[in-house]
Structures are given as C-alpha cells and as structure tokens.
mmCIF file of C-alpha atoms in Angstrom:
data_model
loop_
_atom_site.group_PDB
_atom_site.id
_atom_site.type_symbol
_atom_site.label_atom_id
_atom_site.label_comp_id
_atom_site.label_asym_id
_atom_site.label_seq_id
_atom_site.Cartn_x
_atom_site.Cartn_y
_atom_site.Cartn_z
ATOM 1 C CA UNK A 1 -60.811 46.505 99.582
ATOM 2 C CA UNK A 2 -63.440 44.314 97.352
ATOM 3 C CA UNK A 3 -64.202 45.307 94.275
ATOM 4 C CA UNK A 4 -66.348 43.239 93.254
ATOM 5 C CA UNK A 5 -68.174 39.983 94.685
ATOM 6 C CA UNK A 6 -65.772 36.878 93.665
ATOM 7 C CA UNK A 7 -69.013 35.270 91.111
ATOM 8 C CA UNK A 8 -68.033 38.723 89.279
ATOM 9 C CA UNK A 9 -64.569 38.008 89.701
ATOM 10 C CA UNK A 10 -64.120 34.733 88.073
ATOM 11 C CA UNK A 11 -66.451 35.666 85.221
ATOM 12 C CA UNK A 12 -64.601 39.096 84.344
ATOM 13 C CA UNK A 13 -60.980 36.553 84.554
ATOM 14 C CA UNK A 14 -62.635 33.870 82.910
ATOM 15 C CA UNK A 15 -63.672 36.031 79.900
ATOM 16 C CA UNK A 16 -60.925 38.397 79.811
ATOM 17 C CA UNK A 17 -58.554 35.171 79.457
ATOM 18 C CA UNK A 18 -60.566 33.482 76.663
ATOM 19 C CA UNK A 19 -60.221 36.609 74.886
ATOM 20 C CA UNK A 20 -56.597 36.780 75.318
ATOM 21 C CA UNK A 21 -56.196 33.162 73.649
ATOM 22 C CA UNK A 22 -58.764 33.965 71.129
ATOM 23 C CA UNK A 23 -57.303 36.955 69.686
ATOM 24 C CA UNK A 24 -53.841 35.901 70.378
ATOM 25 C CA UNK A 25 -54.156 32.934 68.088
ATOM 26 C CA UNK A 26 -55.758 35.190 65.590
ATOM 27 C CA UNK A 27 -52.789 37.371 65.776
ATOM 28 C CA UNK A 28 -49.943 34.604 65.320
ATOM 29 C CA UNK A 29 -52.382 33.328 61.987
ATOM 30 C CA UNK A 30 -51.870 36.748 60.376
ATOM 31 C CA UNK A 31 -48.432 37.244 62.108
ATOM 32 C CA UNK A 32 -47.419 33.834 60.109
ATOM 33 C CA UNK A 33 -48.886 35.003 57.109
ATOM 34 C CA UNK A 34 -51.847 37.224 56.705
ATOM 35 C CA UNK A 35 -54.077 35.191 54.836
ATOM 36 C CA UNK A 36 -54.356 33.081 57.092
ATOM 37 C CA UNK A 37 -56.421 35.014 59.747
ATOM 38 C CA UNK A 38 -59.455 33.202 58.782
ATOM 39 C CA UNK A 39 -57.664 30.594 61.377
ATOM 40 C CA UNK A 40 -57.950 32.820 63.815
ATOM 41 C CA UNK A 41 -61.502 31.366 64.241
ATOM 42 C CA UNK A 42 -60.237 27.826 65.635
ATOM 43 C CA UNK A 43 -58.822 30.267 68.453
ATOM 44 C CA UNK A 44 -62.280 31.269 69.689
ATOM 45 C CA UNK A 45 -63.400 27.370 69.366
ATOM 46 C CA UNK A 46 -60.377 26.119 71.392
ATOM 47 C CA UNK A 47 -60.154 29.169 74.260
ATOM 48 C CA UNK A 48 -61.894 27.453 76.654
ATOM 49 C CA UNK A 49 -59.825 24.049 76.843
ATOM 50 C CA UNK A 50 -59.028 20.992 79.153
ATOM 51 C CA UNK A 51 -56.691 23.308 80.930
ATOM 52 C CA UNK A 52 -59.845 26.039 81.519
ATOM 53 C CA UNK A 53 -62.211 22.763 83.219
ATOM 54 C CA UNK A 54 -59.464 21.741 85.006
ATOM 55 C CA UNK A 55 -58.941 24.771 86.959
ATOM 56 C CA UNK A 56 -55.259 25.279 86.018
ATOM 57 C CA UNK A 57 -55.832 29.140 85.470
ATOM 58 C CA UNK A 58 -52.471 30.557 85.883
ATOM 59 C CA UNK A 59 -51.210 27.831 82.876
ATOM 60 C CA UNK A 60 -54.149 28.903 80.884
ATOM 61 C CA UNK A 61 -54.035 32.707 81.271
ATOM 62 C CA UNK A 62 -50.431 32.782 80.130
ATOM 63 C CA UNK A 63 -50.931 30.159 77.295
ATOM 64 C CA UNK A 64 -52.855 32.447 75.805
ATOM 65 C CA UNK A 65 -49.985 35.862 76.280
ATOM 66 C CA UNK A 66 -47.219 33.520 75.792
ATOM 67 C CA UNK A 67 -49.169 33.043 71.972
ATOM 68 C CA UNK A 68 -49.459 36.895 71.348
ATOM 69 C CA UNK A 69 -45.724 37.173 72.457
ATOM 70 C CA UNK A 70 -45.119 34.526 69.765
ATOM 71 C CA UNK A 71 -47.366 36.671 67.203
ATOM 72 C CA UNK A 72 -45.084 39.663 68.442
ATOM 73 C CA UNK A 73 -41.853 38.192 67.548
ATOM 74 C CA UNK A 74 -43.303 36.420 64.365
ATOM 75 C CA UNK A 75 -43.989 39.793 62.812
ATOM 76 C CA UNK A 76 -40.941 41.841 63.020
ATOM 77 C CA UNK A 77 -39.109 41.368 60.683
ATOM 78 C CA UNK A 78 -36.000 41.765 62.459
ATOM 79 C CA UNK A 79 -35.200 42.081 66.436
ATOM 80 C CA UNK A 80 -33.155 44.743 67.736
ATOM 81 C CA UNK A 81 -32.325 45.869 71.243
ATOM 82 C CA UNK A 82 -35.910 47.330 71.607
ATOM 83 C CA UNK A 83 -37.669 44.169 70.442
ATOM 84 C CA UNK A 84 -35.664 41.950 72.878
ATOM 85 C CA UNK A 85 -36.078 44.187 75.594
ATOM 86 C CA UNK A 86 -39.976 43.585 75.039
ATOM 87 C CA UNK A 87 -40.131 40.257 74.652
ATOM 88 C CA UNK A 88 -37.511 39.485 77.543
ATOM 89 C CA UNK A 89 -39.923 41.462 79.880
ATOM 90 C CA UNK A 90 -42.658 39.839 78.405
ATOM 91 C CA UNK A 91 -40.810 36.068 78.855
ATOM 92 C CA UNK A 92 -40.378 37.673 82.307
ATOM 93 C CA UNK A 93 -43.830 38.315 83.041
ATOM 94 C CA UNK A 94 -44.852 34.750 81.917
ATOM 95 C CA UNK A 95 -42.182 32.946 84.045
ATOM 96 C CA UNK A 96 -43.582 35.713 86.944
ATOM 97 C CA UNK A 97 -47.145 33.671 86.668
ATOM 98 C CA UNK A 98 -46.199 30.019 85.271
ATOM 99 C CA UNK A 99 -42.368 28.963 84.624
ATOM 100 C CA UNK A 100 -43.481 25.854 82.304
ATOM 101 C CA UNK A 101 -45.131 28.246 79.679
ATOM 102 C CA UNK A 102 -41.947 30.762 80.237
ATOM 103 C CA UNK A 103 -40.062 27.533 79.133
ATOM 104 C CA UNK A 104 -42.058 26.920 76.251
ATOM 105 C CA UNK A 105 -42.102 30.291 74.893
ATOM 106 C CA UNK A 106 -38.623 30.914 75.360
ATOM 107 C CA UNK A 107 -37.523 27.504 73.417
ATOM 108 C CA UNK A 108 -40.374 29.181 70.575
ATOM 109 C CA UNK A 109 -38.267 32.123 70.592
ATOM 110 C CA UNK A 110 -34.514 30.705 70.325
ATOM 111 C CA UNK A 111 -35.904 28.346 67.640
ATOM 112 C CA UNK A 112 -36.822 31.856 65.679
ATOM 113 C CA UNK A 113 -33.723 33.375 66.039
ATOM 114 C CA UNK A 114 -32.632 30.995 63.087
ATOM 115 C CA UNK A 115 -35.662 32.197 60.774
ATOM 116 C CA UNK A 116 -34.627 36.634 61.894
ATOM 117 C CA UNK A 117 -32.323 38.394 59.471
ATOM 118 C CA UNK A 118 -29.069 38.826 61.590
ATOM 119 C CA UNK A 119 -26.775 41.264 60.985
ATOM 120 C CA UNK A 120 -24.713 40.355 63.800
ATOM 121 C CA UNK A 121 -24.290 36.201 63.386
ATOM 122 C CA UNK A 122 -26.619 33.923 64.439
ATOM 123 C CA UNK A 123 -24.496 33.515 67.989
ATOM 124 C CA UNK A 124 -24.198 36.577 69.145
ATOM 125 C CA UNK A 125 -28.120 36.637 68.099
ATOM 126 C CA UNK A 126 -28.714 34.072 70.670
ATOM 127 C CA UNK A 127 -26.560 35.321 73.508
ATOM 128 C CA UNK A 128 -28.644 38.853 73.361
ATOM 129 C CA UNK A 129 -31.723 36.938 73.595
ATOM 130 C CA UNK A 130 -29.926 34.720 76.853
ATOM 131 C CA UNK A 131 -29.388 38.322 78.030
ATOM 132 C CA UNK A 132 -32.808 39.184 77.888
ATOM 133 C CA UNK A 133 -34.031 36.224 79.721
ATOM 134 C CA UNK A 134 -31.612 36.331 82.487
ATOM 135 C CA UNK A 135 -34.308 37.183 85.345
ATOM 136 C CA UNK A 136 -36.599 34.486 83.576
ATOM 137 C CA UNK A 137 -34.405 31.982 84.053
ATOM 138 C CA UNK A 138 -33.358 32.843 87.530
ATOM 139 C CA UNK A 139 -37.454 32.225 88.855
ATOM 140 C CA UNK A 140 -37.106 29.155 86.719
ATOM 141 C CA UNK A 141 -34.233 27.516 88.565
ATOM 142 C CA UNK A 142 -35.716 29.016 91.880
ATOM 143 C CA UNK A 143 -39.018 27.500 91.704
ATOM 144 C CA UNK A 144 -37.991 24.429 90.438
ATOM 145 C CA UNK A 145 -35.783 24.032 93.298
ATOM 146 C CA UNK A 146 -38.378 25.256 96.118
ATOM 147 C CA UNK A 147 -40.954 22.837 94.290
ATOM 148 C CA UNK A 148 -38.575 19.567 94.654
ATOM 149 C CA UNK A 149 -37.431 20.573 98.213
ATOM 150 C CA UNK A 150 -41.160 21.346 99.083
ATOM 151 C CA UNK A 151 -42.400 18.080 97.762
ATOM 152 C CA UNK A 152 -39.235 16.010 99.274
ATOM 153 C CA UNK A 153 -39.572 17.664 102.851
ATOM 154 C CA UNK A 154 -43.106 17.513 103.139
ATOM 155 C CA UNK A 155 -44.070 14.367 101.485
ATOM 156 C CA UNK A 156 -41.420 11.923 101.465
ATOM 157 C CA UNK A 157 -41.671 11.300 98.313
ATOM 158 C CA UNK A 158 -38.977 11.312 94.878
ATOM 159 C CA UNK A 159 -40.193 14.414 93.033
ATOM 160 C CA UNK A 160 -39.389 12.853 89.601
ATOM 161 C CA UNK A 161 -41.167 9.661 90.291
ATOM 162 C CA UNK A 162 -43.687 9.353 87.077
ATOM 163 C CA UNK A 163 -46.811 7.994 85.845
ATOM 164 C CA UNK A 164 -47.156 6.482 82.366
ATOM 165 C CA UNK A 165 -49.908 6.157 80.648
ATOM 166 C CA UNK A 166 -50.840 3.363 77.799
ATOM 167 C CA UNK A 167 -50.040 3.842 73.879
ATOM 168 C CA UNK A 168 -53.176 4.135 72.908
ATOM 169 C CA UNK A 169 -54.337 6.725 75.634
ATOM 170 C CA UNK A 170 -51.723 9.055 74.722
ATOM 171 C CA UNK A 171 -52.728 9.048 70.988
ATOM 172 C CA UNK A 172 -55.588 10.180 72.217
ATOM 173 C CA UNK A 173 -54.198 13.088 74.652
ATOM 174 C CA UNK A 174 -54.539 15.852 71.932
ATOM 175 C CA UNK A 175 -58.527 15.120 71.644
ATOM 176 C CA UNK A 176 -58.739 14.549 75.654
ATOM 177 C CA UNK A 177 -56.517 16.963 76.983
ATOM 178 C CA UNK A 178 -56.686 19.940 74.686
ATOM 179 C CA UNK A 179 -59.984 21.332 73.170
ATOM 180 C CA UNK A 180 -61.749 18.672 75.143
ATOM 181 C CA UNK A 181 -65.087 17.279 74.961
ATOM 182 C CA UNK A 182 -67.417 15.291 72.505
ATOM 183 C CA UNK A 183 -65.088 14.008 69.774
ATOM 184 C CA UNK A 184 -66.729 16.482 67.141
ATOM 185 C CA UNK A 185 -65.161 19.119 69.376
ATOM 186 C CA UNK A 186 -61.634 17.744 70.464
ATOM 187 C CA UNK A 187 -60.617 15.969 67.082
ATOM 188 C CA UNK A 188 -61.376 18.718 64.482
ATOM 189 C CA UNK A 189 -58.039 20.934 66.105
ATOM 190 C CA UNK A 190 -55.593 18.375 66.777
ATOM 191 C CA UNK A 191 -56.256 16.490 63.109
ATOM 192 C CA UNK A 192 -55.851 19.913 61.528
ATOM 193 C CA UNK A 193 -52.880 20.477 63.167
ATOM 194 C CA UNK A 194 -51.196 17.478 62.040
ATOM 195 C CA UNK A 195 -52.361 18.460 58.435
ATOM 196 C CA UNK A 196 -50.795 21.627 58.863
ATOM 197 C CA UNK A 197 -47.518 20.241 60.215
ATOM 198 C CA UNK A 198 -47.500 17.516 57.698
ATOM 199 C CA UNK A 199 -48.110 19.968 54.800
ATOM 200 C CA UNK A 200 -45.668 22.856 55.631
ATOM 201 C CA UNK A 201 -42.690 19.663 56.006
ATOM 202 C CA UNK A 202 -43.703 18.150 52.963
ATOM 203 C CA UNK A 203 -43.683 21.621 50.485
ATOM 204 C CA UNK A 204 -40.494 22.927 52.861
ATOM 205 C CA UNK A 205 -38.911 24.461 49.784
ATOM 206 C CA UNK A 206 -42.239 26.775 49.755
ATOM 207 C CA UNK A 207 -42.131 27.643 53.154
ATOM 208 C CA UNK A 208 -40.865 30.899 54.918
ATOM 209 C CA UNK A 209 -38.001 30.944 57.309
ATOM 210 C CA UNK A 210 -40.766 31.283 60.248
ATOM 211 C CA UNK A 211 -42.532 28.856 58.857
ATOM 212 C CA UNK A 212 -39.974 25.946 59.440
ATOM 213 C CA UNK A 213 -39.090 27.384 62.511
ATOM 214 C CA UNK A 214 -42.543 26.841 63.829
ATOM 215 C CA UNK A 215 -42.901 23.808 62.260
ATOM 216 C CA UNK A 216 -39.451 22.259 63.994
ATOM 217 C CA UNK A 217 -40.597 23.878 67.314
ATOM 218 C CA UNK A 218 -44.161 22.214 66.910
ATOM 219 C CA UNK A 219 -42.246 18.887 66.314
ATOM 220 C CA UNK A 220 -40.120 19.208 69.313
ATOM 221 C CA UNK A 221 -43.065 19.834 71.495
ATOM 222 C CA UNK A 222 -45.726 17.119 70.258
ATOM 223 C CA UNK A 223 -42.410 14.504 70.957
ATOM 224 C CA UNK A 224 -41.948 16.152 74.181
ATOM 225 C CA UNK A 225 -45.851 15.490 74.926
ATOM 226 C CA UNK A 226 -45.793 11.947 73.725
ATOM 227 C CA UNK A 227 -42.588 10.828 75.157
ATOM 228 C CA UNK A 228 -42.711 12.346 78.625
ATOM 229 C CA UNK A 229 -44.662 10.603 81.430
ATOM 230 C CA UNK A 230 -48.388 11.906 82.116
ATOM 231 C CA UNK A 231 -47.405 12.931 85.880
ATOM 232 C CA UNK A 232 -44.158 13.554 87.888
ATOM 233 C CA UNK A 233 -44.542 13.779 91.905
ATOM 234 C CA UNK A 234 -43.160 17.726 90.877
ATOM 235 C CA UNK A 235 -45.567 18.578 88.425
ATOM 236 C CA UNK A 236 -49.156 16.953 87.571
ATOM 237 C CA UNK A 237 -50.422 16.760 84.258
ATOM 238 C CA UNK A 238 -46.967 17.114 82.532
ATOM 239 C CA UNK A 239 -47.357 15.600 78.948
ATOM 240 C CA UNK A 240 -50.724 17.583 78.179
ATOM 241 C CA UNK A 241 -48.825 20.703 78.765
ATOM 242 C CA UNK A 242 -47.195 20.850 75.355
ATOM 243 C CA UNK A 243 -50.493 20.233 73.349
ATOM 244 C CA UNK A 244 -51.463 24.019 73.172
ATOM 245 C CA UNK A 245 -48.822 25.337 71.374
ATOM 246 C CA UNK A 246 -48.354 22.692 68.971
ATOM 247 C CA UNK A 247 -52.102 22.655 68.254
ATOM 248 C CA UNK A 248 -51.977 26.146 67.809
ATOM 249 C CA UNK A 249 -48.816 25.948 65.339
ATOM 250 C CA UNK A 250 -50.063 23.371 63.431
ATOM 251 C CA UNK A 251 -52.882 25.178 62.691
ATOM 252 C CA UNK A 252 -51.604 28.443 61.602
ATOM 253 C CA UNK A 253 -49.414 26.678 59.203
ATOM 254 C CA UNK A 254 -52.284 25.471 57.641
ATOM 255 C CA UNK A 255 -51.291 27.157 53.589
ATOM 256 C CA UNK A 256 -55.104 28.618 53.378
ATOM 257 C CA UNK A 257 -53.463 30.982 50.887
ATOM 258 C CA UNK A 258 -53.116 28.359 48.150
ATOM 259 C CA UNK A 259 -56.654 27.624 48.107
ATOM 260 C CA UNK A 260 -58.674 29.696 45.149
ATOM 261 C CA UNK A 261 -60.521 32.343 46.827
ATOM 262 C CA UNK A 262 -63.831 30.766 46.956
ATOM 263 C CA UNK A 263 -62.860 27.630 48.059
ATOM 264 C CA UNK A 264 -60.466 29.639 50.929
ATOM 265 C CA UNK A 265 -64.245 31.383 51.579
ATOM 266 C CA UNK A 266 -66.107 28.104 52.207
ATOM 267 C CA UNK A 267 -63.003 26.940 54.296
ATOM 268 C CA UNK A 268 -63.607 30.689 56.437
ATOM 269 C CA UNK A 269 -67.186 29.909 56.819
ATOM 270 C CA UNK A 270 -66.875 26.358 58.169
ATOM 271 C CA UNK A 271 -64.144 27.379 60.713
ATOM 272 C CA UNK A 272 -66.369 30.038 61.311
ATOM 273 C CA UNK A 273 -69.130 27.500 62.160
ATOM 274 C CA UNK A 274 -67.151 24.860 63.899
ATOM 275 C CA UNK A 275 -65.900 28.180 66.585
ATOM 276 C CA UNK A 276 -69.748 28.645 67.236
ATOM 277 C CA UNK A 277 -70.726 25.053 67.830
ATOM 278 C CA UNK A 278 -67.675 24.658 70.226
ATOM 279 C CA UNK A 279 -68.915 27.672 72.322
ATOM 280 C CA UNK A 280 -72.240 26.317 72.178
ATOM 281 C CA UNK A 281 -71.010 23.362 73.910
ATOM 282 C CA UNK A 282 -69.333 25.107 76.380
ATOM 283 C CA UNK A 283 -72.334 26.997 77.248
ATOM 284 C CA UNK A 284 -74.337 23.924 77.754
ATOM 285 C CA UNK A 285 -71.755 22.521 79.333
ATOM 286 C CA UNK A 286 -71.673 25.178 81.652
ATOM 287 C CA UNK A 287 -75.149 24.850 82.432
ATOM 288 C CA UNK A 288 -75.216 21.039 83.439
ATOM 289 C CA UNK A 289 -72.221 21.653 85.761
ATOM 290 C CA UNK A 290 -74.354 24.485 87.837
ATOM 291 C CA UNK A 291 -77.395 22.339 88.172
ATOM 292 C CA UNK A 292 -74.830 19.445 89.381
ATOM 293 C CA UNK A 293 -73.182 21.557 91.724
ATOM 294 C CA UNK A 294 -76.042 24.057 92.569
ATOM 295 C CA UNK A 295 -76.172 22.715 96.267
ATOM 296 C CA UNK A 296 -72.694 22.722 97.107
ATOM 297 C CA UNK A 297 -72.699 26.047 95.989
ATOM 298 C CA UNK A 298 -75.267 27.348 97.899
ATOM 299 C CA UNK A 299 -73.683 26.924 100.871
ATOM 300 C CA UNK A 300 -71.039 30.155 100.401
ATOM 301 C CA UNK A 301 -74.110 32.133 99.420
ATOM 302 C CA UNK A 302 -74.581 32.053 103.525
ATOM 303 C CA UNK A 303 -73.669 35.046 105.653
ATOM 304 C CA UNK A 304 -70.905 33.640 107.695
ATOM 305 C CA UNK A 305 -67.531 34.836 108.498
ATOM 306 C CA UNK A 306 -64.884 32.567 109.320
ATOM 307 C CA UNK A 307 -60.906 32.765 110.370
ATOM 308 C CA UNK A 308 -58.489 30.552 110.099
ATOM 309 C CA UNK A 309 -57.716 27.024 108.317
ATOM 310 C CA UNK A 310 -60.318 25.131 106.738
ATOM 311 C CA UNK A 311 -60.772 21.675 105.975
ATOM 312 C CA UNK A 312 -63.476 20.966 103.163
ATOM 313 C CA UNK A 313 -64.947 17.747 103.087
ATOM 314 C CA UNK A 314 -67.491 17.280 100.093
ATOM 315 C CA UNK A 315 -69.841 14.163 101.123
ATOM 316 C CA UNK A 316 -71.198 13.826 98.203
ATOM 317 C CA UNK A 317 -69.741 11.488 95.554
ATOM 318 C CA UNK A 318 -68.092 13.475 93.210
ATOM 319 C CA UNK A 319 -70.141 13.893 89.647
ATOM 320 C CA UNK A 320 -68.853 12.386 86.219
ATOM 321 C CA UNK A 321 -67.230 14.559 83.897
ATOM 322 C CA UNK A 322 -67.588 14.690 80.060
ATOM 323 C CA UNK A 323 -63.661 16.367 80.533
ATOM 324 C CA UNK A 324 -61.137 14.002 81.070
ATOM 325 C CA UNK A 325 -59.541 14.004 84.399
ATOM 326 C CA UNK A 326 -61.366 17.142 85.989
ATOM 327 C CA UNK A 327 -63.758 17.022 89.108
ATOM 328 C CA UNK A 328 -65.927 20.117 89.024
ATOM 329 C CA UNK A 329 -66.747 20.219 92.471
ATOM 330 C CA UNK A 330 -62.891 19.266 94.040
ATOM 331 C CA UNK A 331 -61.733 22.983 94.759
ATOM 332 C CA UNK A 332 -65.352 24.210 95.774
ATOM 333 C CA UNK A 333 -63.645 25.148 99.339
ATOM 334 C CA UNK A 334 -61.410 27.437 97.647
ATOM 335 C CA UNK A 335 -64.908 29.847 96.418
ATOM 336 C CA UNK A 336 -66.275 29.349 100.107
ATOM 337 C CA UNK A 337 -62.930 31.024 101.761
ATOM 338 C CA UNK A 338 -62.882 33.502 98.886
ATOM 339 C CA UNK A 339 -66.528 34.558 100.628
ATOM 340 C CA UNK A 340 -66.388 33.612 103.851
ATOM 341 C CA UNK A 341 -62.705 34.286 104.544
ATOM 342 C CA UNK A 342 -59.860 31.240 106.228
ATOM 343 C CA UNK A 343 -57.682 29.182 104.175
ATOM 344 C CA UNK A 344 -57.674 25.348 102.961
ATOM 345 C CA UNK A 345 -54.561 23.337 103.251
ATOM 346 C CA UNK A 346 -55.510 22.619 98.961
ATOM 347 C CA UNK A 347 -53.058 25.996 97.749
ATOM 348 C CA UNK A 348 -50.753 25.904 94.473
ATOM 349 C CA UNK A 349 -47.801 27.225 97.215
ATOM 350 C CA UNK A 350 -44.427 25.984 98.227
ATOM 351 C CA UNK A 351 -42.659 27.220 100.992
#
C-alpha cells in the first residue's frame, strides 16, 4: 500500500532527517555543557551537507541519531545497566541502517567510558559496554564480509585497492566534503572546529572529563580522515566519512561560557545568522538543480507501468555541480522505478 506519492516521500525523509541532525547537535552542545546551546545553531546551518547532495541517505540519516545517542550518553552522569541497554540498542539500530556510523559511534562511546564515574573499574566498564554491542558487531563483521566477497566475485577486483588524493586537496576535504558549498558556507564550521579543538587541548586543566574525551575522539577521527585513502574498491568516499563528527565535536567544545554575557550574545546572534544564510543557500541551491533537471524529471511524471529490470541511460551530459563530487541527475532512474515500478542494476545491495 502507498501512502503517499514518492515527491511527498523524499520531502517528509528529507526534512524529518535535517531535523534529526539539527536538534541532535543542539542536544550534544547543551549535553557538553549547557551554555553552550547557542551552538546548536551551526547544527541547522550544517544539516543539509555533502553527504545530503550526494545522495548517501542512509549515512546521513544516522549521522544525525548516532549525534543524539552521543548527547544521550554525554549527559548521564553515570551509566548503569539501563543506560547501556539503551544505547547498545540504539548502537544496534545504527549498525541495522549504516555499520560505518555504528563504528564511529561506538569508538565515541568506549572513548567516554574513561570520562563516566565507575564504580566498578574502568575494565569491567568496558566489557559491559562490549556486551551491549555484541549484535552490533556481529552485522559489522557480516556485512563487511558479504561487501568484500560481493565486490571480489562480481568484479574482479581487490576490495582494498585505494585512491589517494593530493595534500593539498585533502586540506581542503572539511570545506568540500562536509557543509559544502561557496567557501563562506563550508569554511566557517570546519575553522571553528579546529578553534574549538585547539582551545579545549590547550586550557586541558579547565576542561571536564567529557570534554577531553571528545576532544581525543575528535583527534582520532580528523587523523583517520586525513590519513586514510579517499576511496577503497569496498567503500567509496571513505576519508570524508569522519568529517561529521569531528566537525560537530569541535564545535561544541567551543568554551562560549567564558565569554561575558554580551559578548556570548553577539556570538548567539551571528551563529544565529550564519544558520540562516546557509539554508538560504540551500534553498537556492535547490532551485537551480530543478530547473537543470526539470526535463529529466518530467519523464516519471508519465502514466506508465513497467516490470522488470531497467537500464537508465541519461543522454544528456551530466550538469556541473557547485558540490564536490555529486552528479544531481546520476540516480534519476532510481525516482522513475519508484513511480513506474522495475528495478535498475544501480542498488546499494550485496548478495
């Protein structure tokens, strides 16, 4: 049964999962410390990322719940059985729609551990938390598995075969391949983030336990991202696949609290401002790409009904893109079997 046509679909996910980073990131600011909430603005300006124009939706849906889990465990103070029973089903659910972000969330969460009060020893701390993420683990080693065999059976080709890219193009991976867009848009996040990183290791004595946790975590990944190639046959797009979290980290360890309070007002307003310009360049941005692709569009609009595979061929050339690495019109087939029924050969499936 349809619910609803698939243009009301995508809109309803689309929104529903820039909310859930939005807020999400707001929540980890005032989990972290609740002056800082203010921040939560830079998590309406970044919601719809690189990831979002790229079309990676499962990665970017679950970015954004793997960040609330995050704000979860940040504010309780300590975890018992009941708050590693949620966030193992939550670690769960993640893994259930995207095992990298699982991965990420779960190194987040042993990295805490360290920062909890413990009662019990720091060990035996950790070992409940393995516990926990038992099943997650278990669809991690699966699909990684299925994914290699998949790619080796089918293809012929080495799964961990990479693609490097040049120094000074991954310097610039947390402008391109984050927030995205104009450099006005891209920089302001990833620059602040360093600042807050920078800040929070330099005054260390100052900081909370969370705090350095965070901070060490947020290290980890943005040396992950820079040291790891830019593509393995396995999985596309690997290095930009830290840059959320550590953005967002950064960020919220930003000490707005030590600014006097009309100075931490100003600061509130100009986040504030900088979330509403970045919007406003989405929604422009939004516009262009449905003029550019109004006529391939047009074409599921038509009241056909069709069975079986597909191949789509676009014949026109495909459009430039302000967003690094995307082509807007590349899974078009994919919207006209949503409407007109079939399959393409272009699925995210193994086996």
């Amino acid at each position: 049964v349809r619910w609803m046509k698939w243009q009301t679909a995508l809109r309803v996910t689309d929104t529903l999962g820039a909310l859930l980073w939005a807020w999400s990131f707001t929540a980890l600011s005032a989990s972290v410390r609740p002056e800082r909430v203010a921040l939560g603005a830079l998590g309406f300006a970044t919601a719809l990322s690189w990831s979002f124009y790229m079309g990676v939706f499962p990665y970017w849906l679950t970015s954004g719940l793997a960040l609330g889990l995050l704000a979860y465990a940040v504010r309780q103070p300590r975890w018992r059985w009941r708050e590693r029973a949620i966030l193992g089903a939550g670690v769960f659910t993640v893994a259930l729609c995207h095992v990298f972000v699982a991965e990420v969330l779960g190194l987040l969460l042993a990295l805490l551990v360290f920062a909890r009060p413990s009662g019990e020893g720091r060990a035996r701390d950790l070992l409940s938390l393995l516990l926990v993420a038992l099943p997650s683990l278990a669809i991690a080693v699966l699909t990684g598995q299925g994914s290699a065999d998949a790619l080796e059976a089918d293809y012929g080709v080495d799964p961990l075969a990479a693609t490097w890219l040049g120094l000074g193009d991954t310097l610039l991976l947390p402008w391109k391949t984050f927030t995205t867009g104009p450099a006005w848009r891209g920089l302001p996040p990833a620059l602040l983030a360093l600042a807050g990183l920078a800040t929070r290791l330099w005054r260390r004595r100052r900081a909370q336990g969370h705090e350095l946790a965070l901070a060490l975590a947020a290290v980890i990944l943005a040396v992950l991202g820079a040291a790891l190639p830019f593509h393995l046959e396995v999985w596309k797009f690997l290095s930009p696949r830290f840059l959320p979290f550590w953005v967002a980290i950064g960020i919220v360890l930003l000490p707005l609290e030590e600014l006097a309070a009309r100075t931490r007002a100003l600061a509130a307003a100009a986040l504030a401002t900088f979330a509403l310009a970045s919007i406003g360049w989405s929604a422009w941005y939004h516009l262009l790409l449905a003029g550019a692709e109004a006529d391939a569009l047009s074409g599921a609009a038509q009241p056909l009904v069709r069975n079986g595979a597909r191949l789509p061929i676009k014949l026109t050339r495909p459009a430039s893109s302000i967003v690094a690495h995307s082509e807007p019109g590349l899974n078009l087939g994919q919207l006209y079997v949503m409407e007109q029924g079939g399959m393409t050969p272009y699925l995210f499936a193994t086996r």
